[in-house]
Tab-separated table of C-alpha atoms in Angstrom:
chain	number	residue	atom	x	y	z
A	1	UNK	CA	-2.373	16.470	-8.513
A	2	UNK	CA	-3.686	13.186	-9.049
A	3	UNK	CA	-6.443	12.055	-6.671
A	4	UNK	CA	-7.813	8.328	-5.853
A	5	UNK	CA	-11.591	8.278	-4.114
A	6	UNK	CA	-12.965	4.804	-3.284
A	7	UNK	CA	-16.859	4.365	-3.351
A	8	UNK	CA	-19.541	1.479	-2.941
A	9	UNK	CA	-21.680	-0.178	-0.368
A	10	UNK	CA	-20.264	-0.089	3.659
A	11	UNK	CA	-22.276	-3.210	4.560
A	12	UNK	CA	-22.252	-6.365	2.484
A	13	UNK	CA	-23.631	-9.814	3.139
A	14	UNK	CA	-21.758	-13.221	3.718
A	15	UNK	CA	-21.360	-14.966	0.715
A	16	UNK	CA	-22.373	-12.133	-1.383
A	17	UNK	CA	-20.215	-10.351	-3.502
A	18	UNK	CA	-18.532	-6.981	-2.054
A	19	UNK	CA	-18.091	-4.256	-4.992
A	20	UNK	CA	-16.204	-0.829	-5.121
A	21	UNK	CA	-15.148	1.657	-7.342
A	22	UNK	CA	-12.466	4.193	-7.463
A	23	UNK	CA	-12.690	7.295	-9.746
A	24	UNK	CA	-9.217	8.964	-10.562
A	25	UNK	CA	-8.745	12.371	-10.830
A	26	UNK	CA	-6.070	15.139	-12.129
A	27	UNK	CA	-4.713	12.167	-14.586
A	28	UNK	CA	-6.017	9.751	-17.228
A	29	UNK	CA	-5.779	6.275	-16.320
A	30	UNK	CA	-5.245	5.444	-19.957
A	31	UNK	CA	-2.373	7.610	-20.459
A	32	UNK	CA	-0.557	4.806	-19.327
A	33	UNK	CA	3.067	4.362	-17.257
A	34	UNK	CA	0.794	3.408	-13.945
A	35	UNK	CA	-0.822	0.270	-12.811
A	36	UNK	CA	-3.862	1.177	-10.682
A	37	UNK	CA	-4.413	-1.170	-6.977
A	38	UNK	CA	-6.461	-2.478	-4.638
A	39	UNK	CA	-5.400	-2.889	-1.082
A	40	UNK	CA	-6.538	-3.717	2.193
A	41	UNK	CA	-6.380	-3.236	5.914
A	42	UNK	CA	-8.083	-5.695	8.290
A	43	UNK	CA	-8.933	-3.778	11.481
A	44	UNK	CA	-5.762	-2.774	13.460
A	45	UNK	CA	-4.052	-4.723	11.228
A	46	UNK	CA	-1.136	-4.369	8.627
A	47	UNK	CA	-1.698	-4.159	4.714
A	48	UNK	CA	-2.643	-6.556	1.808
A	49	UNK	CA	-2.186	-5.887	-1.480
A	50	UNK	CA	-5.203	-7.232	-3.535
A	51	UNK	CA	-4.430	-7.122	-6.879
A	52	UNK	CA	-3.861	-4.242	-9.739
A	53	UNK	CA	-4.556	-3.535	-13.445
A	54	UNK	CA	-2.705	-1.611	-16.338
A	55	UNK	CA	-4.737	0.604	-17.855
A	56	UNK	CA	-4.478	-2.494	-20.811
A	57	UNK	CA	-6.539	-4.457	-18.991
A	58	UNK	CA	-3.904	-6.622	-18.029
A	59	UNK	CA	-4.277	-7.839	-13.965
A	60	UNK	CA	-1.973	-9.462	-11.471
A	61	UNK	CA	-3.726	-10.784	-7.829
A	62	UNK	CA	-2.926	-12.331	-4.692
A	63	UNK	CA	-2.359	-15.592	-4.653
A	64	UNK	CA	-4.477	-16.281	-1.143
A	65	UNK	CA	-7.233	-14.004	-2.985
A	66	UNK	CA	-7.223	-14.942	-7.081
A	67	UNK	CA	-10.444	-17.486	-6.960
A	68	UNK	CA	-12.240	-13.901	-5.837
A	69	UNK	CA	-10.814	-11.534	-6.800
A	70	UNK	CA	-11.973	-9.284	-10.549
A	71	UNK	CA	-10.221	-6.306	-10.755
A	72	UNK	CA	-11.631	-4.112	-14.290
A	73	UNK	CA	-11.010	-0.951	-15.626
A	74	UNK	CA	-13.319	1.502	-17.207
A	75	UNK	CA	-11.314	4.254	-19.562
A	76	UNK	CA	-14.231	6.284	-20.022
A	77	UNK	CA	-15.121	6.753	-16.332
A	78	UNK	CA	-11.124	7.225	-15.261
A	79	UNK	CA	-11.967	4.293	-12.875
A	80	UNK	CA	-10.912	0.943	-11.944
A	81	UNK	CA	-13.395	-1.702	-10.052
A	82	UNK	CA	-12.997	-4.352	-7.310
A	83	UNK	CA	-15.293	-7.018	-7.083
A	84	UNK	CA	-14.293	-9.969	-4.158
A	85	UNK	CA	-17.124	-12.932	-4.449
A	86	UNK	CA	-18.139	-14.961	-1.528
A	87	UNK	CA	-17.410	-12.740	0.917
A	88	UNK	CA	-17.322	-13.490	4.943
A	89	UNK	CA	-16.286	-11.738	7.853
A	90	UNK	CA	-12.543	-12.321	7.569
A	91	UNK	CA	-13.134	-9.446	4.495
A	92	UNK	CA	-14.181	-6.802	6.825
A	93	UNK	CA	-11.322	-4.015	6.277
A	94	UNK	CA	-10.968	-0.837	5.271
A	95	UNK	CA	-10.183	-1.014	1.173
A	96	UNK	CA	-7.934	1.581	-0.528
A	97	UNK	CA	-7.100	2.575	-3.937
A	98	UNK	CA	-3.292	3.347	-4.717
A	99	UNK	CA	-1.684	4.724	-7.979
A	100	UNK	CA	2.178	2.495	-8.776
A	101	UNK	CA	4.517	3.384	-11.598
A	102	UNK	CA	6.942	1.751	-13.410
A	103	UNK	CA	9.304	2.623	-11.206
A	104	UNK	CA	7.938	0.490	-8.550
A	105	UNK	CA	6.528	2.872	-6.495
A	106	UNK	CA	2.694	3.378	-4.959
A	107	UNK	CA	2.636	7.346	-4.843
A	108	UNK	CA	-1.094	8.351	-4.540
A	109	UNK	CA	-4.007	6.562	-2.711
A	110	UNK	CA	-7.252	7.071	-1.399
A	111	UNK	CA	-8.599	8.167	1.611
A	112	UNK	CA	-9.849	4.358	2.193
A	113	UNK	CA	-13.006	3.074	2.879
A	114	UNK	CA	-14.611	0.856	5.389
A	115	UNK	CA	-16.555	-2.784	4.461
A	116	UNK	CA	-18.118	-4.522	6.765
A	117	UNK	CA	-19.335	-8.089	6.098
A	118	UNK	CA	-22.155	-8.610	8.043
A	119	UNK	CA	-26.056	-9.956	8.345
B	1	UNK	CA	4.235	-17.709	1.310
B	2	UNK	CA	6.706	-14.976	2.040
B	3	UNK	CA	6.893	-13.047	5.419
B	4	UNK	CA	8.471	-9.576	5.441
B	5	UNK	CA	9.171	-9.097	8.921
B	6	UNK	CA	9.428	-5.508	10.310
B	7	UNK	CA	10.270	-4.683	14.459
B	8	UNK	CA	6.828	-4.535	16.044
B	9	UNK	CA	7.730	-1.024	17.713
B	10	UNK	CA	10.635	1.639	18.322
B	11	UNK	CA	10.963	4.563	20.501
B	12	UNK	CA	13.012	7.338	20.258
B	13	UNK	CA	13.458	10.628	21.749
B	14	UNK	CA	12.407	13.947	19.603
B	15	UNK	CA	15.536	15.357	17.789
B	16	UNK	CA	17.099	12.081	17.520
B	17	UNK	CA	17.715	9.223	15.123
B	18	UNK	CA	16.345	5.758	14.296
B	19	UNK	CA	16.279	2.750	11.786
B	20	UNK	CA	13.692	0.674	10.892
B	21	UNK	CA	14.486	-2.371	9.279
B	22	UNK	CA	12.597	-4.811	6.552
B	23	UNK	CA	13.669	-8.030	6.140
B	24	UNK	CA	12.321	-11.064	3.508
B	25	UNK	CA	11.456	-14.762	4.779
B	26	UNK	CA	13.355	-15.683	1.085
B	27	UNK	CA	16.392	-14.224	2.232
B	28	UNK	CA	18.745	-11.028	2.279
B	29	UNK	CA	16.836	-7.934	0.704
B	30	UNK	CA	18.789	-6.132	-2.136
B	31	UNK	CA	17.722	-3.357	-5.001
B	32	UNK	CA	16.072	-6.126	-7.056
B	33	UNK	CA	12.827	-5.858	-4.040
B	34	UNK	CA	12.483	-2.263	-4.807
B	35	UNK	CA	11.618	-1.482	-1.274
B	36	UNK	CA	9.432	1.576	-0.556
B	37	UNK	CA	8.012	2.853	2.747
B	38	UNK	CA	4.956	4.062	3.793
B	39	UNK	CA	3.565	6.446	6.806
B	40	UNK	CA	0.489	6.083	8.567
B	41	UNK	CA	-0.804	7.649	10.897
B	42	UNK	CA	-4.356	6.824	12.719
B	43	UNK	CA	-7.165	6.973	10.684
B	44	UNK	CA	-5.202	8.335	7.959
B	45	UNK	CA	-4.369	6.686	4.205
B	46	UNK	CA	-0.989	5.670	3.929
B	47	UNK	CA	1.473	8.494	2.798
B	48	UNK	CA	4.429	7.113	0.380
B	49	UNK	CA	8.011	7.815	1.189
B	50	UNK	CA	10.248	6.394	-0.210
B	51	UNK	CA	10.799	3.624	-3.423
B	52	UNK	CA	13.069	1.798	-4.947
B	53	UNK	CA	15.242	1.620	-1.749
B	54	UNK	CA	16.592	5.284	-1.019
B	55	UNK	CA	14.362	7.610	-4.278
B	56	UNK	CA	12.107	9.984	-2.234
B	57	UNK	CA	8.979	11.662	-3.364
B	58	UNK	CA	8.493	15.493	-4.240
B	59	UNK	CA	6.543	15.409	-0.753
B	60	UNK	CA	8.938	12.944	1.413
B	61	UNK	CA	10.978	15.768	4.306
B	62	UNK	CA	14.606	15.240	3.875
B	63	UNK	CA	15.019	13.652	7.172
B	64	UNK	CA	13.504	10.487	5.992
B	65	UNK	CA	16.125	8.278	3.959
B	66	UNK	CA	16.209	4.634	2.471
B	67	UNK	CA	18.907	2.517	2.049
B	68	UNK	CA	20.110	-1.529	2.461
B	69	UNK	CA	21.380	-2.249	5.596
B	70	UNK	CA	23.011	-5.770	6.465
B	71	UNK	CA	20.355	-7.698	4.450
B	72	UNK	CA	17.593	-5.682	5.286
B	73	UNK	CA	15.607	-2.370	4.000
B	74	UNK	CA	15.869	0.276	6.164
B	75	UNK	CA	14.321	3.421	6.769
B	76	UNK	CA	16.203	6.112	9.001
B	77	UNK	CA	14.770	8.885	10.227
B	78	UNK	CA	17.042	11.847	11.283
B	79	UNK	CA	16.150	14.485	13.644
B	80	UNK	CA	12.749	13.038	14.658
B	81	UNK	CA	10.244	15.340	14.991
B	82	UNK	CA	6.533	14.846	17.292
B	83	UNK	CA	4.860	14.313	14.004
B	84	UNK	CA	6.863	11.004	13.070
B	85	UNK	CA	5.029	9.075	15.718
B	86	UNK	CA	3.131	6.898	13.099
B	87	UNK	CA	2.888	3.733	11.664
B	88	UNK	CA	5.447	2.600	9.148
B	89	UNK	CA	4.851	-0.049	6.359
B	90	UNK	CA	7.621	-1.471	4.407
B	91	UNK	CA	6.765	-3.426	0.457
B	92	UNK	CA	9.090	-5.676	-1.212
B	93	UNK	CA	8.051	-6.634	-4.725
B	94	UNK	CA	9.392	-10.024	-5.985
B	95	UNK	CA	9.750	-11.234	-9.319
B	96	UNK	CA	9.080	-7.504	-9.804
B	97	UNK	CA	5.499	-8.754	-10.389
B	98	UNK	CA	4.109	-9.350	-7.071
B	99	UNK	CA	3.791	-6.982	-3.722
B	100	UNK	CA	3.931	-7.657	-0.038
B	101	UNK	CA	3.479	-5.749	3.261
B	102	UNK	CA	5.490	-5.710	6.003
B	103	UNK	CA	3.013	-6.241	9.346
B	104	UNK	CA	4.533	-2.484	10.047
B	105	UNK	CA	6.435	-0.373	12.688
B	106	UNK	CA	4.710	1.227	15.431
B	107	UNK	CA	6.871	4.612	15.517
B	108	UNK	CA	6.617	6.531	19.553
B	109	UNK	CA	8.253	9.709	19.842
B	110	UNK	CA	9.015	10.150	23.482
């Protein structure tokens, strides 16, 4: 069973840039047929989709977030990266992982985890 | 910049049915969206149930089912069980390229 686990620092800065990785598990990212996601959820609030990335390299992003937003994969590792620049507090959400296929579905995510954008 | 709009909240008694709906700020919602729903409950991930309006997942209980309904996605659930009170999240894709939330469905089973 494939499994999605999010990691990286809890606490980032304003204006500095917030960073996480997510290691897959029980499949190979470059096996291909999947494009690997980012995706948010502000504090009691609904869901944003970030961005994602084919294991190709190939990347699609929000529109509101595309100045920001770098979105990487690393074959070797099985993982895919986030990296959202200039950061304030309206970033503060829990960030999750997510596995889609080809036949437009998300199937598998992470358990999510929490960034707070703070001094 | 396009709204999905989703009902706020929905109650319904355990053991019986209800529809949530999903519908587009571009107009009425058909295959081409692929909708799929999602499940959340609090301080949980969200748990995929259905895509591509009505395919279920291996892990998706049979009581959950997707279809089109009047312009909309919908979601019915059918003999609602104590467990269904949750959170549900529709996604529409358009252009097939790009992904967006639905502000959810706050599910009580009373």
């Amino acid at each position: 069973q494939v499994q999605l686990q999010e990691s990286g620092p809890g606490l980032v800065k304003p204006s500095q840039t917030l960073s996480l990785t997510c290691t897959v598990s029980g499949g190979s990212i470059s096996s291909g047929g999947y494009y690997w996601s980012w995706i948010r959820q502000h504090p009691g609030k609904g869901l944003e989709w970030i961005g994602y990335i084919y294991y190709s390299g190939s990347t699609y992003y929000n529109p509101s977030l595309k100045s920001r937003v770098t979105i990487s994969v690393d074959t070797s590792k099985n993982q895919f990266s986030l990296k959202l620049s200039s950061v304030t507090a309206a970033d503060t959400a829990v960030y999750y992982c997510a596995r889609g296929g080809y036949s437009y579905d998300v199937d598998y995510w992470g358990q999510g985890t929490l960034v707070t954008v703070s001094s | 910049q396009t709204v999905v709009t989703q009902e706020p909240s929905l109650t319904v008694s355990p053991g019986g049915t209800v529809t949530l709906t999903c519908a587009s700020s571009t107009g009425a919602v058909t295959s081409g969206y692929y909708p799929n729903w999602f499940q959340q409950k609090p301080g949980q991930a969200p748990r995929a149930l259905i895509y591509s309006t009505s395919n279920k997942h291996s892990w998706t209980p049979a009581r959950f089912s997707g279809s089109l309904l009047g312009g909309k996605a919908a979601l019915t659930l059918s003999g609602v069980q104590p467990e269904d009170e949750a959170e549900y999240y529709c996604l529409l894709y358009y252009g097939g390229v790009e992904g967006v939330f639905g502000g959810g469905t706050k599910l009580t089973v009373l």
